[in-house]
Amino acid sequence: MAIVQLLKRGNTSSGIAAIGNMVLAILKFFAASFSGSGTMFASAMHSLADTVNQGFVYFGSALAEMKPSKRFPIGFGRVVNIFCMIAVIVVTIMAYETILKGWKLLQHPEEATDFLLNVAVLAAAIIIDGFILFKAMKEILEEAHVEKSGNILTQVFRNVGKASPATRLVFYEDLVATSGAFLALIGITLAQFFGVLEADGVITIIIGLLMVFVAFRVGYDNMVGLIGVAAPIEVEEKVAKIILEDADTVDIHHLRILQEGRSYHIDGIIELRKGFSLAEADDIKFRVRDRLLREKEIADVALGIIEDDDKSSWQPKTTSK
């Protein structure tokens, strides 16, 4: 029962994406085997890679939600980064196979058959991948605590770095998957109606290169996550605001916020008004800590306290793009 509850807390986007891409991979391989289309094979390889990746990431995101233990006192937030790195290896291997297939088709073009079957499968891919992509975009804005307004795609690209590693992976992969399905549609159309058989190989290679881009982008993000990355400026400013809203806190001497998965770990020293006894100062510290822990994304808080040194230490950072 505990395992079921844990799986329910896994990343929703990656779970749905794994199921959707598994269906697409089966349909595309079926179509590719009948038609001999290289672009359909490339698209099928991409869907298979997405299925494996997003399945890995879903289970990784669920395991990352496990509670801290005596042996692992800061929790398991980085487990999802490890699973994402495994996914990167899978994407890289699939990308290599796809590019190799495209190169062979470029050297020896082959005429594909069953045009309508290919079109039907790619149309289904665009619909399913588009739905998963839209859901991932909504989840990015929710995780970044941004209200939808104006161009949602612009908002998503501005805030994708604030989303969890699992959601970012789904977004990048399905952005490429949807684009790849469109490209594949163009490729089989050029081959069918204009006799440009080389388009099959060219677009297969392009899809493979897009998969390389996903591997690089996701690999970089998760390598940074494994090393330990500072929280976004907006999160730091929000934490500082909560601390300074306390009537007895006059300054922040030191503040460090580490992002781990969807959670943040806070370590800081706050300056209090002069004249408090040690017991009173402790009460203030615990009061500030409890206010911070009410924020669901904050996993733990370690605060030190010192008396006001009559110097201004905390300087809010400005957001730079």
Coordinates of C-alpha atoms in Angstrom, one line a residue:
M1 CA 0.0 0.0 0.0
A2 CA 2.9 2.3 0.8
I3 CA 4.3 1.8 -2.7
V4 CA 1.0 2.7 -4.3
Q5 CA 0.8 5.9 -2.2
L6 CA 4.4 6.7 -3.3
L7 CA 3.6 6.2 -7.0
K8 CA 0.6 8.5 -6.7
R9 CA 3.0 11.2 -5.7
G10 CA 5.2 10.7 -8.8
N11 CA 5.3 13.4 -11.5
T12 CA 2.0 13.3 -13.3
S13 CA 3.3 14.6 -16.7
S14 CA 6.0 11.9 -17.0
G15 CA 3.5 9.1 -16.0
I16 CA 1.0 10.2 -18.7
A17 CA 3.8 10.8 -21.2
A18 CA 5.2 7.3 -20.7
I19 CA 1.8 5.7 -21.4
G20 CA 1.0 8.0 -24.4
N21 CA 4.4 7.4 -26.0
M22 CA 4.2 3.6 -25.5
V23 CA 1.0 3.6 -27.6
L24 CA 2.6 5.8 -30.2
A25 CA 5.8 3.7 -30.4
I26 CA 3.7 0.6 -31.1
L27 CA 1.7 2.4 -33.8
K28 CA 4.8 3.9 -35.4
F29 CA 6.8 0.7 -35.5
F30 CA 3.8 -1.0 -37.0
A31 CA 3.5 1.7 -39.7
A32 CA 7.3 1.7 -40.3
S33 CA 7.4 -2.0 -40.8
F34 CA 4.6 -1.9 -43.4
S35 CA 5.7 1.3 -45.3
G36 CA 9.5 1.1 -45.0
S37 CA 9.5 4.9 -44.2
G38 CA 12.8 6.0 -42.6
T39 CA 11.1 9.1 -41.1
M40 CA 8.5 6.9 -39.5
F41 CA 11.2 4.6 -38.1
A42 CA 13.0 7.7 -36.7
S43 CA 9.7 8.9 -35.1
A44 CA 9.1 5.4 -33.7
M45 CA 12.6 5.3 -32.2
H46 CA 12.0 8.7 -30.6
S47 CA 8.7 7.6 -29.1
L48 CA 10.3 4.4 -27.8
A49 CA 13.1 6.5 -26.2
D50 CA 10.5 8.8 -24.7
T51 CA 8.6 5.8 -23.3
V52 CA 11.7 4.4 -21.5
N53 CA 12.9 7.8 -20.4
Q54 CA 9.6 9.1 -19.0
G55 CA 8.9 5.7 -17.3
F56 CA 12.3 6.0 -15.6
V57 CA 11.7 9.6 -14.6
Y58 CA 8.2 8.8 -13.3
F59 CA 9.5 6.1 -10.9
G60 CA 12.5 8.4 -10.0
S61 CA 10.2 11.3 -9.2
A62 CA 8.1 8.9 -7.0
L63 CA 11.2 7.7 -5.1
A64 CA 12.3 11.3 -4.7
E65 CA 9.2 11.9 -2.5
M66 CA 10.3 9.4 0.1
K67 CA 10.7 10.9 3.6
P68 CA 14.2 11.5 5.0
S69 CA 15.7 8.7 7.1
K70 CA 18.6 8.5 9.7
R71 CA 20.9 7.4 6.9
F72 CA 19.7 10.0 4.4
P73 CA 18.7 13.0 6.6
I74 CA 18.1 15.5 3.8
G75 CA 15.8 13.2 1.8
F76 CA 15.9 11.7 -1.6
G77 CA 15.2 14.7 -3.8
R78 CA 18.2 14.1 -6.1
V79 CA 17.1 10.5 -7.0
V80 CA 15.1 12.0 -9.8
N81 CA 18.2 13.6 -11.2
I82 CA 19.9 10.2 -11.3
F83 CA 17.0 8.6 -13.2
C84 CA 17.0 11.6 -15.6
M85 CA 20.7 10.9 -16.3
I86 CA 19.9 7.3 -17.1
A87 CA 17.2 8.6 -19.5
V88 CA 19.8 10.8 -21.2
I89 CA 22.0 7.7 -21.9
V90 CA 18.9 6.0 -23.5
V91 CA 18.1 9.1 -25.6
T92 CA 21.7 9.3 -26.8
I93 CA 21.8 5.7 -28.0
M94 CA 18.5 6.1 -29.7
A95 CA 19.7 9.3 -31.4
Y96 CA 22.8 7.5 -32.7
E97 CA 20.7 4.7 -34.2
T98 CA 18.3 7.2 -35.7
I99 CA 21.1 9.3 -37.3
L100 CA 22.7 6.1 -38.6
K101 CA 19.4 5.0 -40.2
G102 CA 19.0 8.5 -41.8
W103 CA 22.5 8.4 -43.2
K104 CA 21.9 5.0 -44.8
L105 CA 18.6 6.3 -46.3
L106 CA 20.4 9.3 -47.6
Q107 CA 23.0 7.1 -49.3
H108 CA 20.5 4.6 -50.6
P109 CA 17.0 6.3 -50.8
E110 CA 14.0 3.9 -50.6
E111 CA 10.5 4.5 -51.8
A112 CA 8.0 4.2 -48.9
T113 CA 4.5 2.8 -49.3
D114 CA 1.2 3.1 -47.3
F115 CA 1.1 6.8 -47.3
L116 CA -2.3 7.1 -45.7
L117 CA -1.3 4.8 -42.9
N118 CA 1.7 6.9 -42.2
V119 CA -0.3 10.1 -42.2
A120 CA -2.9 8.6 -39.8
V121 CA -0.3 7.5 -37.3
L122 CA 1.6 10.8 -37.5
A123 CA -1.7 12.7 -37.0
A124 CA -2.3 10.6 -33.9
A125 CA 1.2 11.4 -32.7
I126 CA 0.7 15.1 -33.1
I127 CA -2.5 15.0 -31.2
I128 CA -1.2 12.8 -28.3
D129 CA 2.2 14.4 -28.1
G130 CA 0.6 17.9 -28.3
F131 CA -1.7 17.0 -25.5
I132 CA 1.2 15.8 -23.3
L133 CA 3.2 18.9 -24.2
F134 CA 0.3 21.2 -23.3
K135 CA -0.1 19.4 -19.9
A136 CA 3.7 19.7 -19.2
M137 CA 3.5 23.4 -20.0
K138 CA 0.6 23.9 -17.6
E139 CA 2.6 22.0 -15.0
I140 CA 5.6 24.2 -15.5
L141 CA 3.6 27.3 -14.7
E142 CA 2.0 25.6 -11.7
E143 CA 5.4 24.6 -10.3
A144 CA 6.8 28.0 -11.0
H145 CA 3.7 29.6 -9.3
V146 CA 3.1 31.8 -12.4
E147 CA -0.5 32.7 -13.5
K148 CA -1.2 32.1 -17.1
S149 CA -1.5 35.3 -19.1
G150 CA -0.7 36.3 -22.7
N151 CA 1.4 33.9 -24.7
I152 CA 1.7 30.7 -22.7
L153 CA 4.7 29.4 -24.7
T154 CA 6.7 32.5 -23.9
Q155 CA 5.8 32.2 -20.2
V156 CA 6.8 28.5 -20.2
F157 CA 10.3 29.2 -21.8
R158 CA 10.9 32.0 -19.2
N159 CA 10.0 29.8 -16.3
V160 CA 11.0 26.3 -17.4
G161 CA 14.1 26.4 -15.2
K162 CA 11.9 26.7 -12.1
A163 CA 10.1 23.4 -12.8
S164 CA 11.1 20.0 -11.4
P165 CA 13.6 18.0 -13.4
A166 CA 10.9 15.5 -14.4
T167 CA 8.6 18.1 -15.8
R168 CA 11.4 19.8 -17.7
L169 CA 12.4 16.5 -19.3
V170 CA 8.8 15.8 -20.4
F171 CA 8.5 19.4 -21.8
Y172 CA 11.7 19.2 -23.9
E173 CA 11.1 15.6 -25.1
D174 CA 7.5 16.2 -26.2
L175 CA 8.4 19.6 -27.7
V176 CA 10.9 17.7 -29.9
A177 CA 8.4 14.8 -30.4
T178 CA 5.7 17.0 -31.7
S179 CA 8.1 18.9 -33.9
G180 CA 9.5 15.5 -35.1
A181 CA 6.0 14.3 -36.1
F182 CA 5.5 17.4 -38.2
L183 CA 8.8 17.0 -39.8
A184 CA 8.1 13.3 -40.5
L185 CA 4.8 14.3 -42.1
I186 CA 6.7 16.8 -44.4
G187 CA 9.2 14.1 -45.3
I188 CA 6.7 11.4 -46.4
T189 CA 4.7 14.1 -48.3
L190 CA 7.8 15.2 -50.2
A191 CA 8.7 11.6 -51.0
Q192 CA 5.1 10.6 -52.0
F193 CA 4.0 13.6 -54.2
F194 CA 7.3 15.2 -55.3
G195 CA 9.6 12.1 -55.6
V196 CA 12.2 13.7 -53.2
L197 CA 13.2 10.3 -51.7
E198 CA 16.3 11.9 -50.1
A199 CA 13.9 13.9 -47.8
D200 CA 13.3 10.7 -45.9
G201 CA 17.0 10.4 -44.9
V202 CA 17.4 14.2 -44.3
I203 CA 14.5 14.4 -41.9
T204 CA 15.4 11.2 -40.2
I205 CA 18.8 12.8 -39.4
I206 CA 17.2 16.0 -38.3
I207 CA 15.0 14.1 -35.9
G208 CA 18.1 12.3 -34.6
L209 CA 19.9 15.6 -34.0
L210 CA 16.8 17.0 -32.2
M211 CA 17.1 13.9 -29.9
V212 CA 20.8 14.8 -29.3
F213 CA 19.7 18.3 -28.3
V214 CA 17.2 16.8 -25.8
A215 CA 20.0 14.6 -24.4
F216 CA 22.3 17.6 -24.0
R217 CA 19.7 19.9 -22.5
V218 CA 18.3 17.4 -20.0
G219 CA 21.8 16.0 -19.2
Y220 CA 23.1 19.5 -18.4
D221 CA 20.1 20.4 -16.2
N222 CA 20.4 17.2 -14.2
M223 CA 24.2 17.3 -13.9
V224 CA 23.7 20.7 -12.3
G225 CA 21.0 19.3 -10.1
L226 CA 23.3 16.5 -8.9
I227 CA 26.1 18.9 -8.0
G228 CA 23.7 21.2 -6.2
V229 CA 22.2 24.4 -7.6
A230 CA 21.1 27.6 -6.0
A231 CA 17.3 28.3 -6.0
P232 CA 16.0 30.8 -8.5
I233 CA 16.2 34.5 -7.5
E234 CA 12.4 34.7 -7.2
V235 CA 12.5 31.9 -4.5
E236 CA 15.3 33.6 -2.6
E237 CA 13.4 36.9 -2.6
K238 CA 10.2 35.2 -1.4
V239 CA 12.1 33.5 1.5
A240 CA 13.8 36.8 2.4
K241 CA 10.5 38.6 2.4
I242 CA 9.0 36.0 4.8
I243 CA 12.0 36.4 7.1
L244 CA 12.0 40.2 7.1
E245 CA 8.3 40.4 7.7
D246 CA 8.8 39.2 11.3
A247 CA 8.7 42.3 13.6
D248 CA 11.8 41.2 15.5
T249 CA 14.1 40.4 12.5
V250 CA 16.0 43.4 11.2
D251 CA 18.4 41.9 8.7
I252 CA 19.6 38.8 7.0
H253 CA 23.3 38.2 7.7
H254 CA 23.6 35.1 5.4
L255 CA 21.2 33.1 3.3
R256 CA 21.8 30.1 1.1
I257 CA 19.0 28.2 -0.6
L258 CA 19.7 24.9 -2.4
Q259 CA 17.3 23.4 -4.9
E260 CA 16.8 19.7 -4.8
G261 CA 14.2 18.3 -7.2
R262 CA 11.0 20.2 -6.3
S263 CA 12.2 21.1 -2.8
Y264 CA 14.4 23.8 -1.3
H265 CA 16.8 23.6 1.6
I266 CA 17.4 26.8 3.5
D267 CA 20.5 27.7 5.5
G268 CA 20.8 31.2 7.0
I269 CA 21.7 33.5 9.8
I270 CA 19.3 36.3 10.7
E271 CA 19.9 39.4 12.7
L272 CA 17.5 40.3 15.6
R273 CA 16.7 43.5 17.4
K274 CA 19.0 44.1 20.3
G275 CA 18.1 43.3 23.9
F276 CA 16.6 39.8 23.7
S277 CA 17.5 37.1 26.1
L278 CA 18.7 33.8 24.6
A279 CA 15.3 32.1 25.3
E280 CA 13.4 35.0 23.6
A281 CA 15.8 34.9 20.6
D282 CA 15.3 31.2 20.3
D283 CA 11.5 31.7 20.2
I284 CA 11.8 34.2 17.4
K285 CA 14.1 31.9 15.4
F286 CA 11.6 29.0 15.7
R287 CA 8.7 31.3 14.8
V288 CA 10.5 32.4 11.6
R289 CA 11.4 28.8 10.8
D290 CA 7.8 27.6 11.2
R291 CA 6.6 30.4 8.9
L292 CA 9.0 29.3 6.2
L293 CA 8.1 25.6 6.6
R294 CA 4.5 26.4 5.9
E295 CA 5.5 26.9 2.2
K296 CA 5.0 23.4 0.7
E297 CA 8.1 23.6 -1.5
I298 CA 10.5 24.2 1.5
A299 CA 11.8 20.9 2.8
D300 CA 13.9 22.1 5.8
V301 CA 15.2 25.2 7.4
A302 CA 18.4 25.7 9.4
L303 CA 18.6 29.2 10.9
G304 CA 21.2 30.8 13.1
I305 CA 20.7 34.0 15.1
I306 CA 22.9 37.0 15.9
E307 CA 22.2 40.4 17.3
D308 CA 21.9 43.3 15.0
D309 CA 25.4 44.5 13.9
D310 CA 24.1 47.9 12.7
K311 CA 25.2 47.0 9.2
S312 CA 22.9 46.3 6.2
S313 CA 23.9 42.8 5.0
W314 CA 20.9 41.7 2.9
Q315 CA 20.8 43.2 -0.6
P316 CA 17.9 41.9 -2.9
K317 CA 19.2 40.6 -6.2
T318 CA 17.7 41.8 -9.5
T319 CA 16.4 39.2 -11.9
S320 CA 18.6 39.0 -15.0
K321 CA 17.6 37.3 -18.2

